[in-house]
């Protein structure tokens, strides 16, 4: 996977978690008196609000990048999160304008769900006490999130339709997406080494195992006796492997083996391996009935994204937005 793709996925996952997960309400509150970094119509977004979301993202980036790359991706994260905060604020303002209803019972139910994420009521109260967020502010956050979700459903989701012909066309035009790849059920025996001395010992051990297998010994029993892998106790079971899941040199070997056949010894940079193919499952195409729900979801998400982008751009065009 290319680096930019990894970052895009990281951003989308983290931002989705920190902005849109309705089951999560964050206990740590930003200070209400804080530097204004953006104005959206007559409301402000503060540095504290932004950092509350950015800090966990920065932690992830710090684990992966250094120097100029870290600076670049951190700045990209800041820009993208701020943009999403602005969009959220616009959605909330529009939800208020349309008087989207959220009752006290709705808020209390969501609050109960939040409490259940803690091991006890005492843990929840402890988290509240250790933060600057009051119960009143927490309930207000829940109310805002529910308003946004209901407004989003009313204005965007409820107006999206995927018809049967669209599903059929997508199925016909994307056959590779709905083909089960070839798979093999595999077991292995592995002996490990870290240096040249250990390599000699590991090589002797794997050769002994191969000799027993050639004599007709049961692979599972030999694996339990000789393998140093974490799957040794299960007889070296690796389960069903799809073509392309293993490193290239191993993938080529195991998919060229016949059912019931054992490989020669394969050396990698830190281990010797023997593979045994228990079962081979040929690739096959799924029929439309099997995948129509999956396609419906794909098309719905595509239309949802397109409709949301058009709608939010119109909101931005009609709004006063100032980034400082």
PDB file of C-alpha atoms in Angstrom:
ATOM      1  CA  UNK A   1       0.000   0.000   0.000  1.00  0.00           C
ATOM      2  CA  UNK A   2       1.407   3.395  -0.961  1.00  0.00           C
ATOM      3  CA  UNK A   3       2.234   5.887   1.794  1.00  0.00           C
ATOM      4  CA  UNK A   4      -0.351   8.457   0.678  1.00  0.00           C
ATOM      5  CA  UNK A   5      -3.020   5.753   0.662  1.00  0.00           C
ATOM      6  CA  UNK A   6      -2.060   4.709   4.199  1.00  0.00           C
ATOM      7  CA  UNK A   7      -2.297   8.302   5.381  1.00  0.00           C
ATOM      8  CA  UNK A   8      -5.654   8.789   3.663  1.00  0.00           C
ATOM      9  CA  UNK A   9      -6.986   5.694   5.397  1.00  0.00           C
ATOM     10  CA  UNK A  10      -5.496   6.773   8.727  1.00  0.00           C
ATOM     11  CA  UNK A  11      -7.130  10.182   8.447  1.00  0.00           C
ATOM     12  CA  UNK A  12     -10.494   8.818   7.400  1.00  0.00           C
ATOM     13  CA  UNK A  13     -10.570   6.231  10.180  1.00  0.00           C
ATOM     14  CA  UNK A  14      -9.365   8.512  12.933  1.00  0.00           C
ATOM     15  CA  UNK A  15     -11.478  11.471  11.895  1.00  0.00           C
ATOM     16  CA  UNK A  16     -14.524   9.250  11.600  1.00  0.00           C
ATOM     17  CA  UNK A  17     -13.858   7.923  15.081  1.00  0.00           C
ATOM     18  CA  UNK A  18     -13.318  11.304  16.669  1.00  0.00           C
ATOM     19  CA  UNK A  19     -16.015  13.270  14.838  1.00  0.00           C
ATOM     20  CA  UNK A  20     -18.819  10.999  13.771  1.00  0.00           C
ATOM     21  CA  UNK A  21     -19.102   7.994  16.114  1.00  0.00           C
ATOM     22  CA  UNK A  22     -22.391   8.693  17.839  1.00  0.00           C
ATOM     23  CA  UNK A  23     -21.729   6.017  20.417  1.00  0.00           C
ATOM     24  CA  UNK A  24     -18.745   8.000  21.670  1.00  0.00           C
ATOM     25  CA  UNK A  25     -18.932  11.249  23.612  1.00  0.00           C
ATOM     26  CA  UNK A  26     -15.616  12.551  24.777  1.00  0.00           C
ATOM     27  CA  UNK A  27     -15.178  13.198  28.455  1.00  0.00           C
ATOM     28  CA  UNK A  28     -12.247  15.572  28.129  1.00  0.00           C
ATOM     29  CA  UNK A  29     -13.601  19.021  27.303  1.00  0.00           C
ATOM     30  CA  UNK A  30     -11.692  21.885  25.704  1.00  0.00           C
ATOM     31  CA  UNK A  31     -11.463  25.049  27.744  1.00  0.00           C
ATOM     32  CA  UNK A  32     -14.357  27.303  26.843  1.00  0.00           C
ATOM     33  CA  UNK A  33     -12.176  30.404  26.924  1.00  0.00           C
ATOM     34  CA  UNK A  34      -9.670  29.687  24.140  1.00  0.00           C
ATOM     35  CA  UNK A  35      -8.096  31.168  21.047  1.00  0.00           C
ATOM     36  CA  UNK A  36     -10.563  31.431  18.167  1.00  0.00           C
ATOM     37  CA  UNK A  37      -9.282  29.699  15.042  1.00  0.00           C
ATOM     38  CA  UNK A  38     -12.422  29.863  12.893  1.00  0.00           C
ATOM     39  CA  UNK A  39     -15.753  31.651  12.743  1.00  0.00           C
ATOM     40  CA  UNK A  40     -18.745  29.894  11.177  1.00  0.00           C
ATOM     41  CA  UNK A  41     -21.594  32.365  10.731  1.00  0.00           C
ATOM     42  CA  UNK A  42     -22.010  33.681  14.286  1.00  0.00           C
ATOM     43  CA  UNK A  43     -20.231  30.803  16.092  1.00  0.00           C
ATOM     44  CA  UNK A  44     -16.550  30.238  16.839  1.00  0.00           C
ATOM     45  CA  UNK A  45     -14.336  27.154  16.759  1.00  0.00           C
ATOM     46  CA  UNK A  46     -11.525  27.249  19.301  1.00  0.00           C
ATOM     47  CA  UNK A  47      -8.002  25.886  19.390  1.00  0.00           C
ATOM     48  CA  UNK A  48      -9.037  23.648  22.273  1.00  0.00           C
ATOM     49  CA  UNK A  49     -11.846  22.038  20.278  1.00  0.00           C
ATOM     50  CA  UNK A  50      -9.454  21.324  17.431  1.00  0.00           C
ATOM     51  CA  UNK A  51      -6.700  19.943  19.648  1.00  0.00           C
ATOM     52  CA  UNK A  52      -9.129  17.685  21.480  1.00  0.00           C
ATOM     53  CA  UNK A  53      -9.541  15.761  18.226  1.00  0.00           C
ATOM     54  CA  UNK A  54      -6.033  16.251  16.842  1.00  0.00           C
ATOM     55  CA  UNK A  55      -4.051  15.000  19.836  1.00  0.00           C
ATOM     56  CA  UNK A  56      -4.889  11.289  19.332  1.00  0.00           C
ATOM     57  CA  UNK A  57      -4.172  11.664  15.607  1.00  0.00           C
ATOM     58  CA  UNK A  58      -0.816  13.284  16.357  1.00  0.00           C
ATOM     59  CA  UNK A  59       0.017  10.342  18.625  1.00  0.00           C
ATOM     60  CA  UNK A  60      -0.610   7.938  15.737  1.00  0.00           C
ATOM     61  CA  UNK A  61       1.487  10.009  13.338  1.00  0.00           C
ATOM     62  CA  UNK A  62       4.336  10.260  15.858  1.00  0.00           C
ATOM     63  CA  UNK A  63       4.531   6.473  15.919  1.00  0.00           C
ATOM     64  CA  UNK A  64       5.022   6.325  12.148  1.00  0.00           C
ATOM     65  CA  UNK A  65       6.831   9.455  10.940  1.00  0.00           C
ATOM     66  CA  UNK A  66       9.742  11.711  11.831  1.00  0.00           C
ATOM     67  CA  UNK A  67      11.137  15.061  10.724  1.00  0.00           C
ATOM     68  CA  UNK A  68       9.746  16.687   7.599  1.00  0.00           C
ATOM     69  CA  UNK A  69       7.280  13.860   6.949  1.00  0.00           C
ATOM     70  CA  UNK A  70       5.827  14.182  10.432  1.00  0.00           C
ATOM     71  CA  UNK A  71       5.514  17.938  10.030  1.00  0.00           C
ATOM     72  CA  UNK A  72       3.848  17.566   6.628  1.00  0.00           C
ATOM     73  CA  UNK A  73       1.284  14.960   7.686  1.00  0.00           C
ATOM     74  CA  UNK A  74       0.573  16.742  10.972  1.00  0.00           C
ATOM     75  CA  UNK A  75      -0.247  19.907   9.049  1.00  0.00           C
ATOM     76  CA  UNK A  76      -2.422  17.933   6.640  1.00  0.00           C
ATOM     77  CA  UNK A  77      -4.273  16.428   9.594  1.00  0.00           C
ATOM     78  CA  UNK A  78      -4.846  19.842  11.128  1.00  0.00           C
ATOM     79  CA  UNK A  79      -6.294  21.238   7.898  1.00  0.00           C
ATOM     80  CA  UNK A  80      -8.568  18.263   7.330  1.00  0.00           C
ATOM     81  CA  UNK A  81      -9.861  18.089  10.897  1.00  0.00           C
ATOM     82  CA  UNK A  82     -10.565  21.830  10.939  1.00  0.00           C
ATOM     83  CA  UNK A  83     -12.471  21.477   7.676  1.00  0.00           C
ATOM     84  CA  UNK A  84     -14.575  18.689   9.174  1.00  0.00           C
ATOM     85  CA  UNK A  85     -15.235  20.744  12.311  1.00  0.00           C
ATOM     86  CA  UNK A  86     -16.488  23.588  10.131  1.00  0.00           C
ATOM     87  CA  UNK A  87     -18.759  21.194   8.242  1.00  0.00           C
ATOM     88  CA  UNK A  88     -20.060  19.775  11.521  1.00  0.00           C
ATOM     89  CA  UNK A  89     -20.829  23.260  12.776  1.00  0.00           C
ATOM     90  CA  UNK A  90     -22.749  24.092   9.597  1.00  0.00           C
ATOM     91  CA  UNK A  91     -24.764  20.877   9.888  1.00  0.00           C
ATOM     92  CA  UNK A  92     -25.567  21.610  13.519  1.00  0.00           C
ATOM     93  CA  UNK A  93     -26.650  25.153  12.706  1.00  0.00           C
ATOM     94  CA  UNK A  94     -28.946  23.906   9.958  1.00  0.00           C
ATOM     95  CA  UNK A  95     -30.359  21.236  12.282  1.00  0.00           C
ATOM     96  CA  UNK A  96     -31.151  23.930  14.834  1.00  0.00           C
ATOM     97  CA  UNK A  97     -32.758  26.103  12.165  1.00  0.00           C
ATOM     98  CA  UNK A  98     -35.039  23.228  11.167  1.00  0.00           C
ATOM     99  CA  UNK A  99     -35.813  22.552  14.847  1.00  0.00           C
ATOM    100  CA  UNK A 100     -34.758  18.881  14.786  1.00  0.00           C
ATOM    101  CA  UNK A 101     -36.269  17.356  17.923  1.00  0.00           C
ATOM    102  CA  UNK A 102     -34.196  15.515  20.533  1.00  0.00           C
ATOM    103  CA  UNK A 103     -35.983  14.596  23.760  1.00  0.00           C
ATOM    104  CA  UNK A 104     -34.626  14.177  27.273  1.00  0.00           C
ATOM    105  CA  UNK A 105     -35.321  10.448  26.969  1.00  0.00           C
ATOM    106  CA  UNK A 106     -33.146  10.310  23.836  1.00  0.00           C
ATOM    107  CA  UNK A 107     -30.287  12.006  25.677  1.00  0.00           C
ATOM    108  CA  UNK A 108     -30.614   9.816  28.759  1.00  0.00           C
ATOM    109  CA  UNK A 109     -30.613   6.660  26.646  1.00  0.00           C
ATOM    110  CA  UNK A 110     -27.404   7.712  24.906  1.00  0.00           C
ATOM    111  CA  UNK A 111     -25.913   8.675  28.274  1.00  0.00           C
ATOM    112  CA  UNK A 112     -26.725   5.196  29.593  1.00  0.00           C
ATOM    113  CA  UNK A 113     -24.956   3.660  26.589  1.00  0.00           C
ATOM    114  CA  UNK A 114     -21.931   5.805  27.373  1.00  0.00           C
ATOM    115  CA  UNK A 115     -21.929   4.712  31.018  1.00  0.00           C
ATOM    116  CA  UNK A 116     -21.949   1.071  29.916  1.00  0.00           C
ATOM    117  CA  UNK A 117     -18.581   1.588  28.245  1.00  0.00           C
ATOM    118  CA  UNK A 118     -17.044   1.990  31.701  1.00  0.00           C
ATOM    119  CA  UNK A 119     -16.438  -0.923  34.038  1.00  0.00           C
ATOM    120  CA  UNK A 120     -18.595   0.678  36.733  1.00  0.00           C
ATOM    121  CA  UNK A 121     -20.507   3.835  37.612  1.00  0.00           C
ATOM    122  CA  UNK A 122     -17.590   4.731  39.863  1.00  0.00           C
ATOM    123  CA  UNK A 123     -15.198   4.650  36.910  1.00  0.00           C
ATOM    124  CA  UNK A 124     -17.526   6.895  34.933  1.00  0.00           C
ATOM    125  CA  UNK A 125     -17.831   9.371  37.795  1.00  0.00           C
ATOM    126  CA  UNK A 126     -14.053   9.302  38.249  1.00  0.00           C
ATOM    127  CA  UNK A 127     -13.540  10.182  34.574  1.00  0.00           C
ATOM    128  CA  UNK A 128     -16.041  13.002  34.844  1.00  0.00           C
ATOM    129  CA  UNK A 129     -14.406  14.330  38.004  1.00  0.00           C
ATOM    130  CA  UNK A 130     -10.982  14.273  36.349  1.00  0.00           C
ATOM    131  CA  UNK A 131     -12.146  16.351  33.405  1.00  0.00           C
ATOM    132  CA  UNK A 132     -13.405  19.877  32.968  1.00  0.00           C
ATOM    133  CA  UNK A 133     -16.713  18.695  31.523  1.00  0.00           C
ATOM    134  CA  UNK A 134     -19.877  19.081  33.557  1.00  0.00           C
ATOM    135  CA  UNK A 135     -22.828  16.729  33.253  1.00  0.00           C
ATOM    136  CA  UNK A 136     -24.778  19.579  31.691  1.00  0.00           C
ATOM    137  CA  UNK A 137     -22.146  20.066  28.990  1.00  0.00           C
ATOM    138  CA  UNK A 138     -21.949  16.319  28.357  1.00  0.00           C
ATOM    139  CA  UNK A 139     -25.704  16.143  27.823  1.00  0.00           C
ATOM    140  CA  UNK A 140     -25.514  19.136  25.507  1.00  0.00           C
ATOM    141  CA  UNK A 141     -22.891  17.360  23.414  1.00  0.00           C
ATOM    142  CA  UNK A 142     -25.084  14.282  23.206  1.00  0.00           C
ATOM    143  CA  UNK A 143     -28.028  16.440  22.156  1.00  0.00           C
ATOM    144  CA  UNK A 144     -25.972  18.116  19.421  1.00  0.00           C
ATOM    145  CA  UNK A 145     -24.716  14.814  18.044  1.00  0.00           C
ATOM    146  CA  UNK A 146     -28.210  13.338  17.950  1.00  0.00           C
ATOM    147  CA  UNK A 147     -29.524  16.466  16.226  1.00  0.00           C
ATOM    148  CA  UNK A 148     -26.817  16.203  13.583  1.00  0.00           C
ATOM    149  CA  UNK A 149     -27.455  12.499  13.019  1.00  0.00           C
ATOM    150  CA  UNK A 150     -31.213  12.950  12.631  1.00  0.00           C
ATOM    151  CA  UNK A 151     -30.800  15.943  10.376  1.00  0.00           C
ATOM    152  CA  UNK A 152     -28.290  14.032   8.247  1.00  0.00           C
ATOM    153  CA  UNK A 153     -30.717  11.129   7.955  1.00  0.00           C
ATOM    154  CA  UNK A 154     -33.603  13.448   7.040  1.00  0.00           C
ATOM    155  CA  UNK A 155     -31.790  15.622   4.505  1.00  0.00           C
ATOM    156  CA  UNK A 156     -29.328  13.167   2.972  1.00  0.00           C
ATOM    157  CA  UNK A 157     -29.905   9.473   3.695  1.00  0.00           C
ATOM    158  CA  UNK A 158     -33.680   9.395   3.300  1.00  0.00           C
ATOM    159  CA  UNK A 159     -33.476  10.897  -0.185  1.00  0.00           C
ATOM    160  CA  UNK A 160     -31.076   8.330  -1.637  1.00  0.00           C
ATOM    161  CA  UNK A 161     -32.542   5.518  -3.736  1.00  0.00           C
ATOM    162  CA  UNK A 162     -30.691   2.588  -5.294  1.00  0.00           C
ATOM    163  CA  UNK A 163     -32.857   0.770  -7.837  1.00  0.00           C
ATOM    164  CA  UNK A 164     -32.542  -2.899  -8.911  1.00  0.00           C
ATOM    165  CA  UNK A 165     -31.251  -2.023 -12.382  1.00  0.00           C
ATOM    166  CA  UNK A 166     -28.357  -0.065 -10.889  1.00  0.00           C
ATOM    167  CA  UNK A 167     -27.434  -3.102  -8.798  1.00  0.00           C
ATOM    168  CA  UNK A 168     -27.559  -5.384 -11.844  1.00  0.00           C
ATOM    169  CA  UNK A 169     -25.456  -2.990 -13.932  1.00  0.00           C
ATOM    170  CA  UNK A 170     -22.824  -2.682 -11.204  1.00  0.00           C
ATOM    171  CA  UNK A 171     -22.624  -6.473 -10.924  1.00  0.00           C
ATOM    172  CA  UNK A 172     -22.141  -6.877 -14.682  1.00  0.00           C
ATOM    173  CA  UNK A 173     -19.585  -4.073 -14.933  1.00  0.00           C
ATOM    174  CA  UNK A 174     -17.430  -5.212 -11.986  1.00  0.00           C
ATOM    175  CA  UNK A 175     -17.067  -9.003 -12.252  1.00  0.00           C
ATOM    176  CA  UNK A 176     -13.648  -9.102 -10.561  1.00  0.00           C
ATOM    177  CA  UNK A 177     -15.075  -7.634  -7.359  1.00  0.00           C
ATOM    178  CA  UNK A 178     -17.406 -10.579  -6.898  1.00  0.00           C
ATOM    179  CA  UNK A 179     -15.143 -13.531  -7.542  1.00  0.00           C
ATOM    180  CA  UNK A 180     -13.995 -15.722  -4.686  1.00  0.00           C
ATOM    181  CA  UNK A 181     -10.235 -16.133  -5.167  1.00  0.00           C
ATOM    182  CA  UNK A 182      -8.514 -19.475  -5.115  1.00  0.00           C
ATOM    183  CA  UNK A 183      -7.810 -20.616  -1.552  1.00  0.00           C
ATOM    184  CA  UNK A 184      -5.793 -23.353   0.104  1.00  0.00           C
ATOM    185  CA  UNK A 185      -6.031 -24.831   3.582  1.00  0.00           C
ATOM    186  CA  UNK A 186      -2.469 -24.934   4.859  1.00  0.00           C
ATOM    187  CA  UNK A 187      -0.378 -26.220   7.747  1.00  0.00           C
ATOM    188  CA  UNK A 188       3.280 -25.426   8.357  1.00  0.00           C
ATOM    189  CA  UNK A 189       6.299 -26.387  10.405  1.00  0.00           C
ATOM    190  CA  UNK A 190       8.735 -23.596  11.204  1.00  0.00           C
ATOM    191  CA  UNK A 191      12.121 -23.478  12.930  1.00  0.00           C
ATOM    192  CA  UNK A 192      13.559 -20.083  13.785  1.00  0.00           C
ATOM    193  CA  UNK A 193      17.004 -18.507  14.019  1.00  0.00           C
ATOM    194  CA  UNK A 194      18.584 -15.146  14.819  1.00  0.00           C
ATOM    195  CA  UNK A 195      22.230 -15.803  13.916  1.00  0.00           C
ATOM    196  CA  UNK A 196      24.448 -18.241  12.029  1.00  0.00           C
ATOM    197  CA  UNK A 197      24.813 -20.644  14.959  1.00  0.00           C
ATOM    198  CA  UNK A 198      21.065 -20.820  15.505  1.00  0.00           C
ATOM    199  CA  UNK A 199      20.595 -21.183  11.755  1.00  0.00           C
ATOM    200  CA  UNK A 200      22.597 -24.429  11.734  1.00  0.00           C
ATOM    201  CA  UNK A 201      20.519 -25.839  14.569  1.00  0.00           C
ATOM    202  CA  UNK A 202      17.245 -24.740  12.958  1.00  0.00           C
ATOM    203  CA  UNK A 203      18.327 -26.283   9.660  1.00  0.00           C
ATOM    204  CA  UNK A 204      19.100 -29.642  11.285  1.00  0.00           C
ATOM    205  CA  UNK A 205      15.763 -29.612  13.067  1.00  0.00           C
ATOM    206  CA  UNK A 206      13.702 -28.815   9.958  1.00  0.00           C
ATOM    207  CA  UNK A 207      15.544 -31.532   8.002  1.00  0.00           C
ATOM    208  CA  UNK A 208      14.652 -34.063  10.691  1.00  0.00           C
ATOM    209  CA  UNK A 209      11.028 -33.020  10.411  1.00  0.00           C
ATOM    210  CA  UNK A 210      11.090 -33.329   6.614  1.00  0.00           C
ATOM    211  CA  UNK A 211      12.660 -36.789   6.875  1.00  0.00           C
ATOM    212  CA  UNK A 212       9.840 -37.981   9.135  1.00  0.00           C
ATOM    213  CA  UNK A 213       7.235 -36.547   6.776  1.00  0.00           C
ATOM    214  CA  UNK A 214       8.799 -38.369   3.822  1.00  0.00           C
ATOM    215  CA  UNK A 215       8.524 -41.564   5.857  1.00  0.00           C
ATOM    216  CA  UNK A 216       4.772 -41.000   6.019  1.00  0.00           C
ATOM    217  CA  UNK A 217       4.472 -39.548   9.511  1.00  0.00           C
ATOM    218  CA  UNK A 218       1.364 -37.452  10.194  1.00  0.00           C
ATOM    219  CA  UNK A 219       2.050 -33.771   9.498  1.00  0.00           C
ATOM    220  CA  UNK A 220       0.118 -32.580  12.545  1.00  0.00           C
ATOM    221  CA  UNK A 221       2.100 -34.800  14.893  1.00  0.00           C
ATOM    222  CA  UNK A 222       5.435 -33.762  13.384  1.00  0.00           C
ATOM    223  CA  UNK A 223       4.410 -30.106  13.638  1.00  0.00           C
ATOM    224  CA  UNK A 224       3.553 -30.499  17.324  1.00  0.00           C
ATOM    225  CA  UNK A 225       6.944 -32.108  17.933  1.00  0.00           C
ATOM    226  CA  UNK A 226       9.209 -29.919  15.798  1.00  0.00           C
ATOM    227  CA  UNK A 227       7.560 -26.603  14.954  1.00  0.00           C
ATOM    228  CA  UNK A 228       8.544 -23.461  16.856  1.00  0.00           C
ATOM    229  CA  UNK A 229       5.612 -21.444  15.561  1.00  0.00           C
ATOM    230  CA  UNK A 230       2.767 -20.227  17.740  1.00  0.00           C
ATOM    231  CA  UNK A 231       0.483 -22.647  15.878  1.00  0.00           C
ATOM    232  CA  UNK A 232       2.524 -25.742  16.797  1.00  0.00           C
ATOM    233  CA  UNK A 233      -0.048 -27.080  19.281  1.00  0.00           C
ATOM    234  CA  UNK A 234      -2.743 -26.999  16.596  1.00  0.00           C
ATOM    235  CA  UNK A 235      -0.574 -29.118  14.334  1.00  0.00           C
ATOM    236  CA  UNK A 236       0.753 -26.140  12.410  1.00  0.00           C
ATOM    237  CA  UNK A 237      -2.674 -24.988  11.261  1.00  0.00           C
ATOM    238  CA  UNK A 238      -2.704 -21.744   9.254  1.00  0.00           C
ATOM    239  CA  UNK A 239      -6.288 -22.058   8.033  1.00  0.00           C
ATOM    240  CA  UNK A 240      -7.584 -20.956   4.646  1.00  0.00           C
ATOM    241  CA  UNK A 241      -5.164 -18.726   2.755  1.00  0.00           C
ATOM    242  CA  UNK A 242      -6.224 -16.593  -0.205  1.00  0.00           C
ATOM    243  CA  UNK A 243      -3.907 -16.232  -3.149  1.00  0.00           C
ATOM    244  CA  UNK A 244      -1.772 -13.151  -2.561  1.00  0.00           C
ATOM    245  CA  UNK A 245      -1.968 -13.178   1.245  1.00  0.00           C
ATOM    246  CA  UNK A 246       1.455 -14.729   1.844  1.00  0.00           C
ATOM    247  CA  UNK A 247       4.820 -13.306   0.807  1.00  0.00           C
ATOM    248  CA  UNK A 248       5.373 -13.831  -2.917  1.00  0.00           C
ATOM    249  CA  UNK A 249       7.886 -16.686  -2.809  1.00  0.00           C
ATOM    250  CA  UNK A 250       5.758 -18.685  -0.351  1.00  0.00           C
ATOM    251  CA  UNK A 251       2.539 -17.851  -2.171  1.00  0.00           C
ATOM    252  CA  UNK A 252       3.898 -19.237  -5.431  1.00  0.00           C
ATOM    253  CA  UNK A 253       5.010 -22.472  -3.793  1.00  0.00           C
ATOM    254  CA  UNK A 254       1.893 -23.321  -1.789  1.00  0.00           C
ATOM    255  CA  UNK A 255      -0.477 -22.558  -4.662  1.00  0.00           C
ATOM    256  CA  UNK A 256       1.538 -24.806  -6.974  1.00  0.00           C
ATOM    257  CA  UNK A 257       1.345 -27.712  -4.539  1.00  0.00           C
ATOM    258  CA  UNK A 258      -1.289 -30.368  -5.090  1.00  0.00           C
ATOM    259  CA  UNK A 259      -3.814 -31.245  -2.422  1.00  0.00           C
ATOM    260  CA  UNK A 260      -2.083 -33.472   0.139  1.00  0.00           C
ATOM    261  CA  UNK A 261       1.398 -32.465  -1.046  1.00  0.00           C
ATOM    262  CA  UNK A 262       4.272 -31.234   1.155  1.00  0.00           C
ATOM    263  CA  UNK A 263       6.734 -28.528   0.106  1.00  0.00           C
ATOM    264  CA  UNK A 264      10.495 -28.694   0.266  1.00  0.00           C
ATOM    265  CA  UNK A 265      12.234 -26.650   2.964  1.00  0.00           C
ATOM    266  CA  UNK A 266      11.778 -22.917   2.377  1.00  0.00           C
ATOM    267  CA  UNK A 267      14.221 -20.500   3.986  1.00  0.00           C
ATOM    268  CA  UNK A 268      13.338 -16.907   4.843  1.00  0.00           C
ATOM    269  CA  UNK A 269      15.515 -14.314   6.604  1.00  0.00           C
ATOM    270  CA  UNK A 270      14.768 -15.733  10.066  1.00  0.00           C
ATOM    271  CA  UNK A 271      13.197 -19.173   9.690  1.00  0.00           C
ATOM    272  CA  UNK A 272      12.924 -22.459   7.810  1.00  0.00           C
ATOM    273  CA  UNK A 273       9.459 -23.639   6.784  1.00  0.00           C
ATOM    274  CA  UNK A 274       7.693 -26.694   5.425  1.00  0.00           C
ATOM    275  CA  UNK A 275       4.144 -26.283   4.110  1.00  0.00           C
ATOM    276  CA  UNK A 276       1.408 -28.872   3.703  1.00  0.00           C
ATOM    277  CA  UNK A 277      -1.673 -28.237   1.558  1.00  0.00           C
ATOM    278  CA  UNK A 278      -4.651 -30.030   3.082  1.00  0.00           C
ATOM    279  CA  UNK A 279      -7.289 -28.696   0.719  1.00  0.00           C
ATOM    280  CA  UNK A 280      -7.524 -26.606  -2.439  1.00  0.00           C
ATOM    281  CA  UNK A 281     -10.620 -24.543  -3.192  1.00  0.00           C
ATOM    282  CA  UNK A 282     -10.945 -23.228  -6.735  1.00  0.00           C
ATOM    283  CA  UNK A 283     -11.952 -19.648  -7.433  1.00  0.00           C
ATOM    284  CA  UNK A 284     -15.566 -19.079  -8.430  1.00  0.00           C
ATOM    285  CA  UNK A 285     -17.819 -16.184  -9.281  1.00  0.00           C
ATOM    286  CA  UNK A 286     -20.614 -15.273  -6.897  1.00  0.00           C
ATOM    287  CA  UNK A 287     -24.099 -14.856  -8.323  1.00  0.00           C
ATOM    288  CA  UNK A 288     -26.098 -11.648  -8.139  1.00  0.00           C
ATOM    289  CA  UNK A 289     -28.353 -12.938  -5.367  1.00  0.00           C
ATOM    290  CA  UNK A 290     -25.319 -13.529  -3.124  1.00  0.00           C
ATOM    291  CA  UNK A 291     -23.960 -10.001  -3.488  1.00  0.00           C
ATOM    292  CA  UNK A 292     -26.951  -7.748  -4.159  1.00  0.00           C
ATOM    293  CA  UNK A 293     -27.017  -6.440  -0.567  1.00  0.00           C
ATOM    294  CA  UNK A 294     -23.293  -5.717  -0.748  1.00  0.00           C
ATOM    295  CA  UNK A 295     -23.725  -3.848  -4.043  1.00  0.00           C
ATOM    296  CA  UNK A 296     -26.692  -1.929  -2.671  1.00  0.00           C
ATOM    297  CA  UNK A 297     -24.498  -0.779   0.218  1.00  0.00           C
ATOM    298  CA  UNK A 298     -21.653   0.221  -2.136  1.00  0.00           C
ATOM    299  CA  UNK A 299     -23.947   2.257  -4.376  1.00  0.00           C
ATOM    300  CA  UNK A 300     -25.714   3.826  -1.407  1.00  0.00           C
ATOM    301  CA  UNK A 301     -22.377   4.955   0.040  1.00  0.00           C
ATOM    302  CA  UNK A 302     -21.282   6.393  -3.311  1.00  0.00           C
ATOM    303  CA  UNK A 303     -24.503   8.369  -3.655  1.00  0.00           C
ATOM    304  CA  UNK A 304     -24.341   9.405  -0.009  1.00  0.00           C
ATOM    305  CA  UNK A 305     -20.860  10.842  -0.461  1.00  0.00           C
ATOM    306  CA  UNK A 306     -21.816  12.651  -3.662  1.00  0.00           C
ATOM    307  CA  UNK A 307     -25.019  14.093  -2.208  1.00  0.00           C
ATOM    308  CA  UNK A 308     -23.324  15.133   1.031  1.00  0.00           C
ATOM    309  CA  UNK A 309     -20.485  16.890  -0.800  1.00  0.00           C
ATOM    310  CA  UNK A 310     -22.918  18.821  -3.000  1.00  0.00           C
ATOM    311  CA  UNK A 311     -25.107  19.731  -0.046  1.00  0.00           C
ATOM    312  CA  UNK A 312     -22.295  20.823   2.271  1.00  0.00           C
ATOM    313  CA  UNK A 313     -20.658  22.888  -0.481  1.00  0.00           C
ATOM    314  CA  UNK A 314     -23.924  24.777  -0.883  1.00  0.00           C
ATOM    315  CA  UNK A 315     -24.013  25.370   2.878  1.00  0.00           C
ATOM    316  CA  UNK A 316     -20.460  26.719   2.762  1.00  0.00           C
ATOM    317  CA  UNK A 317     -21.254  28.962  -0.184  1.00  0.00           C
ATOM    318  CA  UNK A 318     -24.165  30.546   1.685  1.00  0.00           C
ATOM    319  CA  UNK A 319     -22.314  30.820   5.017  1.00  0.00           C
ATOM    320  CA  UNK A 320     -19.814  33.268   6.498  1.00  0.00           C
ATOM    321  CA  UNK A 321     -16.631  31.302   7.225  1.00  0.00           C
ATOM    322  CA  UNK A 322     -13.400  32.868   8.446  1.00  0.00           C
ATOM    323  CA  UNK A 323     -10.284  30.830   9.288  1.00  0.00           C
ATOM    324  CA  UNK A 324      -7.767  32.699  11.440  1.00  0.00           C
TER     325      UNK A 324
END
